[in-house]
Amino acid sequence: MSLYQRALLQGIGKIFTLPRLSAPLIITLGFTLGAVLCVLAVFSVLQLKPLSGVSKEANLYNISIEMALSEKLKVSVMSLKRFAHFKKHFARYGIWSAFNQSDEQLNLNDQSLAITEFIASRRILDVLGLPLIKGENPDIEEVEEKIWISNSLWRTAYSGREDILEKTLAYKGKTYQIAGIIPDFTAVDSGEIVVPQQIWLISNENAQFKKAEEGNLNGNYEKILLRKTTNNLPTTQQLLDWNTQYTNEQIASEEVKAIFKVRNTTADIKLYRDDLIESSELLLTLMAVAVFGLLVMASLNLLNLFIAHYQSRGKEFSIQISLGASLNRLRLMLMMENLPAFVAAGLLGLLIAGWGIRSLPELAGGKLPMLNEASLDVFTCTAAFFMVLLLALVFSLFAFVGVNHQRPIDTLNSSGKGTPAQSKQWLGRSLMVLQLSLATMLVTGSVMLARQSYEVVYQPLGYKLGNSYQARIHFNDEQWQQSLQFVEKYYGSEYQILRHELKREIETTILEAKVLDAHQAPLSHSLELNITQIDTEKAVLHQYKSLSKDYFSSFNIVFLAGRNLTQEEIEAGDKLIVIDERMARKISTTSNPEDALGMEIELTNTEISKHKVIGVINNTVTRLDVIGSHEFPEIYSSRVRLQRSLDLTILMPEGKTLTKKSLEQALANKDDRLGKIDFTSLQERWSEQTQAQRISLWLTVAMTALTLFIAAVGIAGLTQMTTNQKRYELAIRMATGSKQARLMQLVFKDAGWMLGLGLIFGFVLSSLGYNKIGQTISLMPPFDWASMIGLNIILTLVVLVAVALPAWRIIKADPMQALREL
Amino acid sequence: MKTVVSMTNIHKRYANQQIETHALQGIEVSIYEGEFVAITGPSGCGKSTLLSIMGLMDSASEGNYKISDIDTRGLSVDQRTQIRNRHIGYVFQSFNLIDSMTVFENVALPLEHRGASKTKIMQSVNQRLEQVGMGYRAGYKPNQLSGGQQQRIAIARALVGDPDLILVDEPTGNLDTKNGDQIIQLLSELNFMGSTIVMVTHDSRYIRCANRQIQLLDGKITMEKHIEEVA
């Protein structure tokens, strides 16, 4: 058996016989490699793999024309009608198509299936380059009654039945003929998880030319695609010019024109892949920095452990050198010896990465596109192989720090008790200073992000969620829905009576249930925005909300000034409103809410009329997932405006639960023109809307804990090693009367400068680096000195404990026993 | 007679903080093929330092050293290691066997580092183990053997590569009298069979086994005599 084979076999044996070395290596490296491989798998999908469901991506462009409603909220202005005009205007550049995508549920054979719904224009397949698997191309005139399904949906829900085109599909209260099978299309950046079970609803934009421009910004196409057929592309200026021209010529509504006038509109044109991964690049970079930082930390930690191990084998290496082993031969032998443990760590890393990659779509919550495509592909496995090999190689390079290879006789003659054994500690200590600096930087980033997430998740909402529920009842009859919308006076209207009947049925059937006559609960899934003219120069984009007599008291919303409307005022349809503090500041020149009382605001929703402010409430948070907490001021009116669905807010006493089933039973006799019911509690909605922040919070807290743990293990290992090497000295000191406390003092003094240097370097680099990064990345929260100081105190305590425990174990031993053993 | 070792004006200085120790001061030594040389002297006189330089385990601060006509000045660590592997066998006072390896594996190390074939290794190792009377312990680990047995293994390891020179540092220092005598007897037999041996010892009883005695005091040769003359 050759030396290398023997080394390899010894390495396999040492996994089991030397657990104090192999266990930290396999576990620490395995976990950090797992995290690194997850990031690499995502990188591979985003940067290297062909886009799923797209062919010839070099000619595919994404165009956006968006209006900024606030600093963070931008909406596409491309309605169906606008797109029809747009496409005609820019037809010379190639083939155009557009789509919108959303998460939906499909009820099939009494089972609910999570699907992705695409609403697209007719030539979507030609633009994406998707080949039709079966049926007819959606590029037909009569598309209204037809639906296309994805290959995965066909295979999973219909078992790939050949007669699929003879089937119909009931979806959202309508029955469609299945017209074709389309390959899965998951290369979409939408902020939502795109599943391969998909349905496609096609809109015929040609029909839009005949329709009037409503100026509605709801349901617009979010993705406008161009399959370029010429060498030219439209410029952003051309896109903006078209938008201005269209707005001026086609939109009749002065209100919509006013919105376009006051809001900034931007246009952009990018390659589809660039647009797809643009928003992910920053997140991916941050993830990469974090996991590679952890890998470096873990490697430094393990390197210290290995250096200690190598130092204990210094004599063995010197014997080999004295017998004629070249340094490179010995390094190679050591690499072979270490390789099994590194390979085991690599395999554990791959296992963890495999699990992590499967969990990524859920964890990322749609923040990164195409995560369903991520897998342990050739790129990821090759990267794992090379990382393991590289680390094994690097670790073998440090084998001779405890050996004087110029004079191996020194090591052979050394007893290991005196200074020679301690002479190379500078390396371990330098690595530890580096590790502490890195730990400080990583923990700084993690803590700042964790704090930001914490502040979102645990922010004051301005109300209590309580035990409240929201029911959304869809309309089966669109015409009826539209007829309900236009009423002169809300109270006594058909719509109000319908709501009242539903309320009565629920309150009669479900004991102790209380239904509010307000369209939305404080925490909402939708946002109703209007513009109001304060004076000739100032227009304010605000939320429009409905109130009821008991709306504010039910959610503990505090009045800063004035009062709510009485039932009599509501029923009389008096033009009275309640506003929030933000709106009060917009209309009043002072910061005193009292000053806004009695002022009049012109509401332009159905008719332009002045409404008098009679109350000012505390600011509340409406929707957390798409807008900032306090972006749009609020106006509350007694008029409950009808949207595309009828929403009811139901309050239950504490301890009582309302289920969807009991609600459906309560409304079993509802009007047939009303359709399915969506149902959620506000607590669930809150969890859903803060999911990303909560995941981010837990991830950053876990990252902080892991960093502190790795730093603590590293310090403990180093202290164990250095104190062990000083055992002889310590034993002599003890034998000559030195107290244990004095010896601990010596150990702390020794660790003190490492800690000090590490923290100072880390502190300086963190604050400089953080500010530098913060200037380029707006996502980063501002640097917080209090958190930083608190963090350094925690890190110091962790390090002191990590120093004290192993040192004390050695110091408390009987000095004579230590002297006898050495 | 072929010169195996030729040392001219060898000096060795150790600098430790502000104190400089002049361990060897102008040593001039030649050792010829087939000789058994004993280097003697009191503790700290420089005899082990001289042996280390001879075995290329340390380098001289000044002077010329040739082994088997190879000038060792300016050689890299790996070149010195290679010379050690091919031309020198070293026996340490504390045996320096690797506990995790068997006796056979310990003895085979110099040949394995030389890249010898498996057949050659098998043949040479078994031959040398038989020569030192330890063939039956080939599969044992060093810590399963007595001190005397371990020293025999160390001698077999020094012999296995057929070196031009065998350097022995206090071979009986860690052994009792009986085992010490046996080891010296073994070294005499090896010398009788043609091995060139340089042995550092402070035990005057074993000097008589050598052909020549070199005595050091304070880093200088104070006496150099053939043993016949001493006797």
Short mmCIF file of C-alpha atoms in Angstrom, two decimals, chain A residues 1-18 313 332-341, chain B residues 100 105 118:
data_model
loop_
_atom_site.label_atom_id
_atom_site.label_comp_id
_atom_site.label_asym_id
_atom_site.label_seq_id
_atom_site.Cartn_x
_atom_site.Cartn_y
_atom_site.Cartn_z
CA MET A 1 0.00 0.00 0.00
CA SER A 2 1.44 3.36 -0.96
CA LEU A 3 1.91 6.20 1.49
CA TYR A 4 -1.01 8.06 -0.04
CA GLN A 5 -3.35 5.09 0.08
CA ARG A 6 -2.40 4.57 3.69
CA ALA A 7 -2.98 8.25 4.43
CA LEU A 8 -6.40 8.01 2.79
CA LEU A 9 -7.32 4.96 4.87
CA GLN A 10 -6.03 6.65 8.01
CA GLY A 11 -8.19 9.64 7.12
CA ILE A 12 -11.28 7.45 6.87
CA GLY A 13 -10.42 5.91 10.23
CA LYS A 14 -9.85 9.30 11.82
CA ILE A 15 -13.39 10.37 11.02
CA PHE A 16 -14.41 7.92 13.73
CA THR A 17 -11.33 7.76 15.95
CA LEU A 18 -10.64 11.49 16.11
CA ARG A 313 1.91 15.97 15.43
CA LEU A 332 0.02 15.71 -0.19
CA MET A 333 -0.09 12.88 2.34
CA LEU A 334 -1.86 15.15 4.81
CA MET A 335 -4.26 16.29 2.15
CA MET A 336 -5.10 12.67 1.40
CA GLU A 337 -5.51 12.06 5.11
CA ASN A 338 -7.84 15.06 5.50
CA LEU A 339 -9.76 14.39 2.33
CA PRO A 340 -12.26 11.82 3.71
CA ALA A 341 -13.44 14.24 6.41
CA SER B 100 0.32 5.11 14.67
CA GLU B 105 5.60 0.63 8.18
CA LYS B 118 6.62 -2.56 -3.21
#
